[in-house]
Amino acid sequence: MLSNALIIDDDPDVRLLGKTLLSQHGYEVLTAGSLGELVRQPALLNAELILLDFGLGEFTGLDILDYLYDLRIKASILFISSCSQETAALAITAGKTMGFHMLGFLAKDKLFTDLASFLELLKKAPKAPTSDELARAIQDNQLFLAYQPQIDLQNNHVIGAEALVRWQDPQRGVLYPDSFIPLAEQSDQMVSLTWYVIELALQQQAQWQAQGWHLNISINIPAAFIQAEGVLEAFDQLTQRHHAVLSKITLELTETAGVECLGYANYVLKALRQRGCQLALDDFGTGHSSLTQLYRLPFSELKIDRSFVSLIDQDKEALVITASIIDLGKRLGLTVVAEGIETAAQHALLAEAGCPVGQGYFLSRPLTAAAFNAWMCERSLPDVMTQEESMFARCNACCVEVCSATKRSR
Ligand code: C2E
Ligand code: MG
Ligand code: MG
């Protein structure tokens, strides 16, 4: 079977040469000359190998990487450019940080001679993870959490963050939930993974509390977790051990439809609410989350799915639906959070529609714990604390370190 490759370069000669060379190595090759072409023809991105130029008219290779990242493209990436080694090294590092399998840098003038060695490298590229590897990763502490800020859209204050699991695999780099959550589901590892995530989130909460940051932390939990035996007792033990502030924990659920016994789910969820935790219905408006669940289970928060939010600045109907969901949530006494805000226009429309809370790349991407600290410092720590608390946080060794590192890098 032929492997698919894509060459993204605005120079037609390079596209032609690259296509000829890759075809000789058994690749079926498609080409694109601009970001616009990729947007108009998403099928182009169905490739295992992408050769990417660094300068593409008004866009750079980093803009393209951002685009591929948003679409969760899994291809191996090989930079082709006439830029310096230093620029290429920076671009490769940026790609690795986004979790891409970066093959390296191919200078345009050496396209002929160097391509074969990169293709050999590609043959040795890591394969998809297995369930045994995931089990080992949980044991070996390779999972970590990224934190995506949630912002009060009316006053711009940071109110908390959603914890999103990542896997730092020694061979493959950073893996995202869509590449291992289905694996965890198939191999009955969702419950152990969730306990691990909750423990990491509680550790982070304790650290924020110590810094004087009384932030909320949102944790995604699957239906299997609610049904697990002894879940309430184990939850109590864990939260007590970490001195958790339960009123600052939100548990996010999506596929409650998968809960076979709604009565039992209701019992467990009510018990968690009685302990002070908040409960969010995630991805509201998609097939996963319906009005029935909103009505029958004790939710305190509704998260509007990004499939609506991403259209509100282009499509009047999406805006009407989103505004109606905001209204519905408020009438039911729920906190409403808009997910996936990507543009200033979406942000402004949501604030105008009275949406209380927002989350999305426009406000901030998910950040590692250290980057979240730095991001908070950048905002001068005014939002979530009193002046006295802010002084304390500034003196906190970790935070000062991150703040000065951030300032140095400016
Ligand atoms: P979710 O809970 O709805 O989380 C939001 C997802 O949207 C995250 O993807 C986040 O990175 C992404 N996102 C946020 N803002 C934007 C934006 O402006 N534009 C776009 N295009 N995307 C945005 P991520 O981290 O890949 O997580 C995907 C899903 O995996 C999550 O969706 C959640 O359902 C699941 N997941 C993540 N972490 C965990 C976990 O610890 N446990 C469980 N059970 N599921 C998790
Ligand atoms: Mg979520
Ligand atoms: Mg969601």
GROMACS .gro file of C-alpha atoms and ligand atoms in nm:
model
  458
    1MET     CA    1   0.000   0.000   0.000
    2LEU     CA    2   0.123   0.351  -0.083
    3SER     CA    3   0.194   0.597   0.199
    4ASN     CA    4   0.052   0.947   0.167
    5ALA     CA    5   0.267   1.257   0.181
    6LEU     CA    6   0.184   1.626   0.152
    7ILE     CA    7   0.423   1.904   0.046
    8ILE     CA    8   0.328   2.253   0.166
    9ASP     CA    9   0.546   2.507  -0.015
   10ASP     CA   10   0.472   2.818  -0.221
   11ASP     CA   11   0.763   2.744  -0.457
   12PRO     CA   12   0.631   2.531  -0.748
   13ASP     CA   13   0.982   2.402  -0.833
   14VAL     CA   14   1.028   2.264  -0.482
   15ARG     CA   15   0.680   2.108  -0.493
   16LEU     CA   16   0.764   1.938  -0.823
   17LEU     CA   17   1.106   1.816  -0.713
   18GLY     CA   18   0.976   1.695  -0.376
   19LYS     CA   19   0.689   1.515  -0.546
   20THR     CA   20   0.924   1.338  -0.788
   21LEU     CA   21   1.162   1.230  -0.510
   22LEU     CA   22   0.889   1.109  -0.275
   23SER     CA   23   0.713   0.921  -0.555
   24GLN     CA   24   1.039   0.736  -0.620
   25HIS     CA   25   1.024   0.622  -0.257
   26GLY     CA   26   0.671   0.485  -0.299
   27TYR     CA   27   0.471   0.783  -0.172
   28GLU     CA   28   0.146   0.911  -0.311
   29VAL     CA   29   0.206   1.286  -0.299
   30LEU     CA   30  -0.033   1.581  -0.279
   31THR     CA   31   0.080   1.943  -0.268
   32ALA     CA   32  -0.043   2.279  -0.141
   33GLY     CA   33   0.097   2.627  -0.187
   34SER     CA   34  -0.081   2.815   0.089
   35LEU     CA   35  -0.273   2.795   0.414
   36GLY     CA   36  -0.590   2.892   0.224
   37GLU     CA   37  -0.555   2.585   0.005
   38LEU     CA   38  -0.539   2.363   0.315
   39VAL     CA   39  -0.846   2.526   0.463
   40ARG     CA   40  -1.041   2.483   0.140
   41GLN     CA   41  -0.931   2.122   0.089
   42PRO     CA   42  -0.906   1.948   0.428
   43ALA     CA   43  -0.868   1.609   0.255
   44LEU     CA   44  -0.511   1.717   0.170
   45LEU     CA   45  -0.423   1.667   0.536
   46ASN     CA   46  -0.489   1.297   0.525
   47ALA     CA   47  -0.113   1.233   0.511
   48GLU     CA   48   0.137   1.046   0.725
   49LEU     CA   49   0.426   1.271   0.624
   50ILE     CA   50   0.411   1.648   0.574
   51LEU     CA   51   0.700   1.843   0.421
   52LEU     CA   52   0.651   2.200   0.539
   53ASP     CA   53   0.816   2.519   0.414
   54PHE     CA   54   0.895   2.786   0.672
   55GLY     CA   55   0.801   3.098   0.475
   56LEU     CA   56   0.471   3.086   0.289
   57GLY     CA   57   0.389   3.437   0.175
   58GLU     CA   58   0.212   3.611   0.460
   59PHE     CA   59   0.218   3.295   0.675
   60THR     CA   60   0.500   3.104   0.841
   61GLY     CA   61   0.546   2.734   0.901
   62LEU     CA   62   0.446   2.807   1.263
   63ASP     CA   63   0.105   2.935   1.147
   64ILE     CA   64   0.062   2.608   0.958
   65LEU     CA   65   0.170   2.409   1.265
   66ASP     CA   66  -0.091   2.598   1.471
   67TYR     CA   67  -0.352   2.506   1.214
   68LEU     CA   68  -0.249   2.138   1.214
   69TYR     CA   69  -0.248   2.141   1.595
   70ASP     CA   70  -0.605   2.276   1.606
   71LEU     CA   71  -0.716   1.997   1.374
   72ARG     CA   72  -0.526   1.739   1.581
   73ILE     CA   73  -0.333   1.622   1.273
   74LYS     CA   74  -0.107   1.329   1.359
   75ALA     CA   75   0.141   1.335   1.066
   76SER     CA   76   0.521   1.331   1.098
   77ILE     CA   77   0.658   1.673   0.998
   78LEU     CA   78   0.976   1.748   0.806
   79PHE     CA   79   1.070   2.114   0.765
   80ILE     CA   80   1.200   2.216   0.423
   81SER     CA   81   1.340   2.565   0.402
   82SER     CA   82   1.628   2.782   0.302
   83CYS     CA   83   1.624   2.937   0.652
   84SER     CA   84   1.916   2.909   0.895
   85GLN     CA   85   1.977   2.602   1.114
   86GLU     CA   86   1.894   2.817   1.420
   87THR     CA   87   1.552   2.922   1.285
   88ALA     CA   88   1.480   2.563   1.187
   89ALA     CA   89   1.580   2.441   1.535
   90LEU     CA   90   1.337   2.689   1.696
   91ALA     CA   91   1.056   2.580   1.466
   92ILE     CA   92   1.128   2.213   1.539
   93THR     CA   93   1.119   2.279   1.914
   94ALA     CA   94   0.785   2.464   1.874
   95GLY     CA   95   0.647   2.166   1.681
   96LYS     CA   96   0.761   1.921   1.951
   97THR     CA   97   0.598   2.134   2.221
   98MET     CA   98   0.271   2.106   2.032
   99GLY     CA   99   0.314   1.728   2.036
  100PHE     CA  100   0.409   1.673   1.671
  101HIS     CA  101   0.646   1.400   1.561
  102MET     CA  102   0.910   1.634   1.416
  103LEU     CA  103   1.146   1.450   1.182
  104GLY     CA  104   1.395   1.737   1.135
  105PHE     CA  105   1.508   1.998   0.886
  106LEU     CA  106   1.581   1.954   0.517
  107ALA     CA  107   1.767   2.242   0.353
  108LYS     CA  108   1.613   2.317   0.011
  109ASP     CA  109   1.945   2.299  -0.170
  110LYS     CA  110   2.004   1.950  -0.026
  111LEU     CA  111   1.656   1.818  -0.096
  112PHE     CA  112   1.797   1.556  -0.332
  113THR     CA  113   2.070   1.417  -0.111
  114ASP     CA  114   1.916   1.429   0.238
  115LEU     CA  115   1.559   1.317   0.182
  116ALA     CA  116   1.637   0.943   0.177
  117SER     CA  117   1.792   0.946   0.526
  118PHE     CA  118   1.482   1.118   0.670
  119LEU     CA  119   1.258   0.860   0.507
  120GLU     CA  120   1.465   0.586   0.672
  121LEU     CA  121   1.413   0.766   1.004
  122LEU     CA  122   1.040   0.772   0.939
  123LYS     CA  123   1.030   0.392   0.899
  124LYS     CA  124   1.152   0.369   1.259
  125ALA     CA  125   0.887   0.617   1.380
  126PRO     CA  126   0.702   0.510   1.695
  127LYS     CA  127   0.379   0.315   1.651
  128ALA     CA  128   0.044   0.391   1.818
  129PRO     CA  129   0.050   0.322   2.194
  130THR     CA  130  -0.081  -0.006   2.337
  131SER     CA  131  -0.295  -0.061   2.648
  132ASP     CA  132   0.003  -0.220   2.831
  133GLU     CA  133   0.208   0.091   2.760
  134LEU     CA  134  -0.072   0.309   2.896
  135ALA     CA  135  -0.088   0.100   3.215
  136ARG     CA  136   0.288   0.140   3.254
  137ALA     CA  137   0.264   0.513   3.182
  138ILE     CA  138   0.013   0.557   3.466
  139GLN     CA  139   0.242   0.361   3.698
  140ASP     CA  140   0.554   0.550   3.590
  141ASN     CA  141   0.394   0.894   3.632
  142GLN     CA  142   0.413   0.982   3.263
  143LEU     CA  143   0.068   1.141   3.269
  144PHE     CA  144   0.045   1.509   3.356
  145LEU     CA  145  -0.220   1.777   3.349
  146ALA     CA  146  -0.244   2.088   3.138
  147TYR     CA  147  -0.458   2.371   3.276
  148GLN     CA  148  -0.679   2.584   3.054
  149PRO     CA  149  -0.788   2.907   3.224
  150GLN     CA  150  -1.155   2.990   3.265
  151ILE     CA  151  -1.233   3.360   3.267
  152ASP     CA  152  -1.527   3.565   3.393
  153LEU     CA  153  -1.641   3.729   3.069
  154GLN     CA  154  -1.802   4.022   3.245
  155ASN     CA  155  -1.500   4.141   3.447
  156ASN     CA  156  -1.208   3.947   3.293
  157HIS     CA  157  -1.112   3.780   3.625
  158VAL     CA  158  -0.957   3.432   3.623
  159ILE     CA  159  -1.194   3.205   3.810
  160GLY     CA  160  -1.025   2.871   3.757
  161ALA     CA  161  -0.892   2.619   3.509
  162GLU     CA  162  -0.992   2.294   3.345
  163ALA     CA  163  -0.743   2.012   3.401
  164LEU     CA  164  -0.674   1.824   3.076
  165VAL     CA  165  -0.471   1.505   3.079
  166ARG     CA  166  -0.157   1.460   2.865
  167TRP     CA  167   0.087   1.170   2.832
  168GLN     CA  168   0.456   1.254   2.812
  169ASP     CA  169   0.575   0.945   2.628
  170PRO     CA  170   0.955   0.909   2.619
  171GLN     CA  171   0.952   0.797   2.251
  172ARG     CA  172   0.648   0.965   2.100
  173GLY     CA  173   0.652   1.301   2.277
  174VAL     CA  174   0.336   1.455   2.422
  175LEU     CA  175   0.020   1.256   2.346
  176TYR     CA  176  -0.329   1.411   2.366
  177PRO     CA  177  -0.642   1.251   2.514
  178ASP     CA  178  -0.788   1.151   2.178
  179SER     CA  179  -0.492   0.916   2.123
  180PHE     CA  180  -0.520   0.732   2.456
  181ILE     CA  181  -0.864   0.788   2.617
  182PRO     CA  182  -1.029   0.545   2.367
  183LEU     CA  183  -0.749   0.297   2.451
  184ALA     CA  184  -0.820   0.341   2.823
  185GLU     CA  185  -1.191   0.283   2.759
  186GLN     CA  186  -1.131  -0.036   2.559
  187SER     CA  187  -0.894  -0.178   2.820
  188ASP     CA  188  -1.097  -0.088   3.133
  189GLN     CA  189  -0.839   0.163   3.249
  190MET     CA  190  -1.067   0.469   3.263
  191VAL     CA  191  -1.127   0.437   3.636
  192SER     CA  192  -0.759   0.406   3.730
  193LEU     CA  193  -0.674   0.689   3.491
  194THR     CA  194  -0.942   0.909   3.650
  195TRP     CA  195  -0.816   0.846   4.004
  196TYR     CA  196  -0.468   0.937   3.888
  197VAL     CA  197  -0.598   1.259   3.726
  198ILE     CA  198  -0.797   1.355   4.036
  199GLU     CA  199  -0.490   1.305   4.255
  200LEU     CA  200  -0.278   1.528   4.028
  201ALA     CA  201  -0.553   1.792   4.026
  202LEU     CA  202  -0.580   1.788   4.406
  203GLN     CA  203  -0.203   1.830   4.438
  204GLN     CA  204  -0.225   2.128   4.203
  205GLN     CA  205  -0.515   2.276   4.397
  206ALA     CA  206  -0.316   2.249   4.721
  207GLN     CA  207  -0.026   2.430   4.554
  208TRP     CA  208  -0.249   2.710   4.423
  209GLN     CA  209  -0.410   2.746   4.765
  210ALA     CA  210  -0.065   2.775   4.923
  211GLN     CA  211   0.013   3.052   4.672
  212GLY     CA  212  -0.307   3.229   4.774
  213TRP     CA  213  -0.482   3.144   4.446
  214HIS     CA  214  -0.831   3.029   4.538
  215LEU     CA  215  -0.899   2.900   4.191
  216ASN     CA  216  -1.159   2.648   4.089
  217ILE     CA  217  -1.031   2.329   3.923
  218SER     CA  218  -1.246   2.137   3.675
  219ILE     CA  219  -1.185   1.765   3.627
  220ASN     CA  220  -1.331   1.547   3.350
  221ILE     CA  221  -1.488   1.225   3.479
  222PRO     CA  222  -1.630   0.940   3.270
  223ALA     CA  223  -1.952   0.748   3.334
  224ALA     CA  224  -1.748   0.437   3.430
  225PHE     CA  225  -1.606   0.631   3.724
  226ILE     CA  226  -1.949   0.709   3.871
  227GLN     CA  227  -2.039   0.340   3.852
  228ALA     CA  228  -1.713   0.217   4.007
  229GLU     CA  229  -1.749   0.032   4.334
  230GLY     CA  230  -1.679   0.231   4.648
  231VAL     CA  231  -1.632   0.554   4.455
  232LEU     CA  232  -1.767   0.781   4.732
  233GLU     CA  233  -1.555   0.627   5.009
  234ALA     CA  234  -1.240   0.641   4.794
  235PHE     CA  235  -1.320   1.002   4.694
  236ASP     CA  236  -1.358   1.100   5.060
  237GLN     CA  237  -1.028   0.939   5.153
  238LEU     CA  238  -0.839   1.103   4.869
  239THR     CA  239  -0.985   1.451   4.920
  240GLN     CA  240  -0.920   1.434   5.295
  241ARG     CA  241  -0.561   1.323   5.238
  242HIS     CA  242  -0.502   1.628   5.015
  243HIS     CA  243  -0.704   1.871   5.232
  244ALA     CA  244  -0.903   1.947   4.918
  245VAL     CA  245  -1.131   2.249   4.902
  246LEU     CA  246  -1.437   2.069   4.771
  247SER     CA  247  -1.628   2.387   4.685
  248LYS     CA  248  -1.349   2.468   4.436
  249ILE     CA  249  -1.377   2.139   4.247
  250THR     CA  250  -1.601   2.097   3.943
  251LEU     CA  251  -1.655   1.749   3.804
  252GLU     CA  252  -1.730   1.755   3.430
  253LEU     CA  253  -1.938   1.483   3.273
  254THR     CA  254  -2.021   1.421   2.910
  255GLU     CA  255  -2.147   1.080   2.824
  256THR     CA  256  -2.399   1.041   3.104
  257ALA     CA  257  -2.614   0.870   2.841
  258GLY     CA  258  -2.373   0.579   2.888
  259VAL     CA  259  -2.473   0.551   3.254
  260GLU     CA  260  -2.690   0.242   3.251
  261CYS     CA  261  -2.871   0.316   3.573
  262LEU     CA  262  -2.963   0.683   3.587
  263GLY     CA  263  -3.104   0.637   3.939
  264TYR     CA  264  -2.770   0.516   4.074
  265ALA     CA  265  -2.580   0.791   3.887
  266ASN     CA  266  -2.817   1.042   4.042
  267TYR     CA  267  -2.743   0.902   4.389
  268VAL     CA  268  -2.363   0.924   4.345
  269LEU     CA  269  -2.372   1.267   4.181
  270LYS     CA  270  -2.604   1.408   4.447
  271ALA     CA  271  -2.370   1.274   4.716
  272LEU     CA  272  -2.076   1.450   4.546
  273ARG     CA  273  -2.280   1.772   4.525
  274GLN     CA  274  -2.367   1.740   4.895
  275ARG     CA  275  -1.995   1.729   4.970
  276GLY     CA  276  -1.971   2.073   4.805
  277CYS     CA  277  -1.839   1.979   4.458
  278GLN     CA  278  -1.985   2.146   4.150
  279LEU     CA  279  -2.103   1.935   3.862
  280ALA     CA  280  -2.083   2.042   3.496
  281LEU     CA  281  -2.255   1.902   3.190
  282ASP     CA  282  -1.975   1.917   2.930
  283ASP     CA  283  -2.011   1.959   2.551
  284PHE     CA  284  -2.375   2.069   2.585
  285GLY     CA  285  -2.554   2.068   2.252
  286THR     CA  286  -2.369   1.768   2.106
  287GLY     CA  287  -2.492   1.409   2.089
  288HIS     CA  288  -2.312   1.342   2.418
  289SER     CA  289  -2.513   1.576   2.635
  290SER     CA  290  -2.885   1.631   2.620
  291LEU     CA  291  -3.162   1.827   2.786
  292THR     CA  292  -3.289   1.509   2.955
  293GLN     CA  293  -2.962   1.476   3.145
  294LEU     CA  294  -2.969   1.842   3.241
  295TYR     CA  295  -3.313   1.789   3.384
  296ARG     CA  296  -3.260   1.457   3.562
  297LEU     CA  297  -2.912   1.493   3.713
  298PRO     CA  298  -2.797   1.749   3.972
  299PHE     CA  299  -2.584   1.974   3.749
  300SER     CA  300  -2.471   2.318   3.861
  301GLU     CA  301  -2.290   2.418   3.540
  302LEU     CA  302  -2.350   2.392   3.168
  303LYS     CA  303  -2.065   2.406   2.917
  304ILE     CA  304  -2.170   2.515   2.569
  305ASP     CA  305  -1.989   2.303   2.313
  306ARG     CA  306  -1.737   2.473   2.089
  307SER     CA  307  -1.921   2.357   1.776
  308PHE     CA  308  -2.171   2.641   1.847
  309VAL     CA  309  -1.923   2.892   1.986
  310SER     CA  310  -1.690   2.860   1.686
  311LEU     CA  311  -1.970   2.973   1.451
  312ILE     CA  312  -2.131   3.262   1.638
  313ASP     CA  313  -1.926   3.529   1.459
  314GLN     CA  314  -2.016   3.389   1.114
  315ASP     CA  315  -2.359   3.239   1.146
  316LYS     CA  316  -2.667   3.418   1.288
  317GLU     CA  317  -2.841   3.091   1.374
  318ALA     CA  318  -2.544   2.967   1.579
  319LEU     CA  319  -2.554   3.296   1.770
  320VAL     CA  320  -2.928   3.262   1.837
  321ILE     CA  321  -2.883   2.902   1.958
  322THR     CA  322  -2.589   3.000   2.180
  323ALA     CA  323  -2.774   3.299   2.328
  324SER     CA  324  -3.074   3.074   2.396
  325ILE     CA  325  -2.855   2.816   2.573
  326ILE     CA  326  -2.704   3.095   2.787
  327ASP     CA  327  -3.056   3.209   2.875
  328LEU     CA  328  -3.173   2.854   2.946
  329GLY     CA  329  -2.874   2.786   3.173
  330LYS     CA  330  -2.925   3.107   3.365
  331ARG     CA  331  -3.298   3.044   3.411
  332LEU     CA  332  -3.213   2.701   3.553
  333GLY     CA  333  -2.972   2.868   3.797
  334LEU     CA  334  -2.665   2.713   3.633
  335THR     CA  335  -2.322   2.862   3.572
  336VAL     CA  336  -2.281   2.884   3.195
  337VAL     CA  337  -1.936   2.835   3.040
  338ALA     CA  338  -1.869   2.889   2.669
  339GLU     CA  339  -1.598   2.654   2.539
  340GLY     CA  340  -1.364   2.699   2.245
  341ILE     CA  341  -1.357   3.081   2.214
  342GLU     CA  342  -1.103   3.143   1.938
  343THR     CA  343  -1.158   3.501   1.822
  344ALA     CA  344  -1.207   3.849   1.966
  345ALA     CA  345  -1.544   3.867   1.786
  346GLN     CA  346  -1.668   3.547   1.954
  347HIS     CA  347  -1.546   3.678   2.289
  348ALA     CA  348  -1.730   4.010   2.245
  349LEU     CA  349  -2.054   3.846   2.127
  350LEU     CA  350  -2.058   3.606   2.424
  351ALA     CA  351  -1.993   3.886   2.674
  352GLU     CA  352  -2.273   4.087   2.510
  353ALA     CA  353  -2.509   3.787   2.530
  354GLY     CA  354  -2.443   3.779   2.906
  355CYS     CA  355  -2.239   3.459   2.910
  356PRO     CA  356  -2.079   3.445   3.256
  357VAL     CA  357  -1.766   3.238   3.187
  358GLY     CA  358  -1.546   3.161   2.886
  359GLN     CA  359  -1.264   2.925   2.792
  360GLY     CA  360  -1.073   2.893   2.465
  361TYR     CA  361  -0.753   2.953   2.271
  362PHE     CA  362  -0.834   3.326   2.239
  363LEU     CA  363  -0.809   3.355   2.618
  364SER     CA  364  -0.536   3.095   2.661
  365ARG     CA  365  -0.440   2.750   2.535
  366PRO     CA  366  -0.409   2.474   2.795
  367LEU     CA  367  -0.082   2.536   2.982
  368THR     CA  368   0.159   2.320   3.180
  369ALA     CA  369   0.153   2.395   3.554
  370ALA     CA  370   0.469   2.609   3.524
  371ALA     CA  371   0.335   2.797   3.222
  372PHE     CA  372   0.004   2.854   3.403
  373ASN     CA  373   0.197   3.007   3.693
  374ALA     CA  374   0.384   3.233   3.450
  375TRP     CA  375   0.060   3.328   3.275
  376MET     CA  376  -0.097   3.425   3.607
  377CYS     CA  377   0.212   3.630   3.693
  378GLU     CA  378   0.188   3.805   3.355
  379ARG     CA  379  -0.160   3.916   3.451
  380SER     CA  380   0.005   4.070   3.762
  381LEU     CA  381  -0.193   3.838   3.985
  382PRO     CA  382  -0.474   4.086   4.044
  383ASP     CA  383  -0.780   3.880   3.973
  384VAL     CA  384  -0.832   3.618   4.232
  385MET     CA  385  -0.674   3.766   4.542
  386THR     CA  386  -0.662   4.044   4.787
  387GLN     CA  387  -0.353   4.267   4.787
  388GLU     CA  388  -0.215   4.083   5.089
  389GLU     CA  389  -0.260   3.743   4.925
  390SER     CA  390  -0.101   3.877   4.610
  391MET     CA  391   0.209   3.988   4.808
  392PHE     CA  392   0.233   3.639   4.955
  393ALA     CA  393   0.207   3.478   4.615
  394ARG     CA  394   0.475   3.706   4.472
  395CYS     CA  395   0.711   3.598   4.749
  396ASN     CA  396   0.644   3.235   4.687
  397ALA     CA  397   0.973   3.099   4.556
  398CYS     CA  398   0.826   2.904   4.268
  399CYS     CA  399   0.620   3.192   4.145
  400VAL     CA  400   0.903   3.445   4.168
  401GLU     CA  401   1.120   3.206   3.968
  402VAL     CA  402   0.860   3.174   3.696
  403CYS     CA  403   0.790   3.550   3.693
  404SER     CA  404   1.153   3.642   3.649
  405ALA     CA  405   1.204   3.373   3.387
  406THR     CA  406   0.912   3.518   3.196
  407LYS     CA  407   1.046   3.870   3.221
  408ARG     CA  408   1.391   3.756   3.106
  409SER     CA  409   1.246   3.591   2.798
  410ARG     CA  410   1.068   3.912   2.688
  411C2E     P1  411  -1.329   1.879   2.687
  411C2E     O1  412  -1.343   1.837   2.829
  411C2E     O2  413  -1.448   1.938   2.621
  411C2E     O3  414  -1.205   1.977   2.685
  411C2E     C1  415  -1.191   2.081   2.595
  411C2E     C2  416  -1.103   2.043   2.478
  411C2E     O4  417  -1.108   2.147   2.381
  411C2E     C3  418  -0.956   2.030   2.514
  411C2E     O5  419  -0.898   1.935   2.424
  411C2E     C4  420  -0.901   2.167   2.482
  411C2E     O6  421  -0.762   2.168   2.455
  411C2E     C5  422  -0.978   2.198   2.356
  411C2E     N1  423  -0.993   2.342   2.337
  411C2E     C6  424  -1.002   2.438   2.430
  411C2E     N2  425  -1.017   2.559   2.375
  411C2E     C7  426  -1.019   2.540   2.242
  411C2E     C8  427  -1.031   2.628   2.128
  411C2E     O7  428  -1.043   2.750   2.140
  411C2E     N3  429  -1.029   2.570   2.005
  411C2E     C9  430  -1.015   2.436   1.988
  411C2E     N4  431  -1.012   2.387   1.863
  411C2E     N5  432  -1.002   2.350   2.092
  411C2E    C10  433  -1.004   2.402   2.217
  411C2E     P2  434  -0.814   1.811   2.478
  411C2E     O8  435  -0.727   1.851   2.592
  411C2E     O9  436  -0.751   1.744   2.361
  411C2E    O10  437  -0.924   1.717   2.538
  411C2E    C11  438  -1.020   1.659   2.455
  411C2E    C12  439  -1.121   1.587   2.537
  411C2E    O11  440  -1.061   1.475   2.604
  411C2E    C13  441  -1.181   1.672   2.649
  411C2E    O12  442  -1.282   1.755   2.598
  411C2E    C14  443  -1.234   1.563   2.743
  411C2E    O13  444  -1.358   1.515   2.698
  411C2E    C15  445  -1.128   1.456   2.725
  411C2E     N6  446  -1.034   1.465   2.838
  411C2E    C16  447  -0.932   1.550   2.857
  411C2E     N7  448  -0.870   1.527   2.975
  411C2E    C17  449  -0.940   1.427   3.034
  411C2E    C18  450  -0.929   1.358   3.159
  411C2E    O14  451  -0.844   1.387   3.244
  411C2E     N8  452  -1.020   1.258   3.183
  411C2E    C19  453  -1.119   1.226   3.094
  411C2E     N9  454  -1.204   1.129   3.127
  411C2E    N10  455  -1.132   1.288   2.976
  411C2E    C20  456  -1.044   1.387   2.946
  412MG      MG  457  -1.427   1.910   2.984
  413MG      MG  458  -1.607   2.024   2.640
   0.00000   0.00000   0.00000
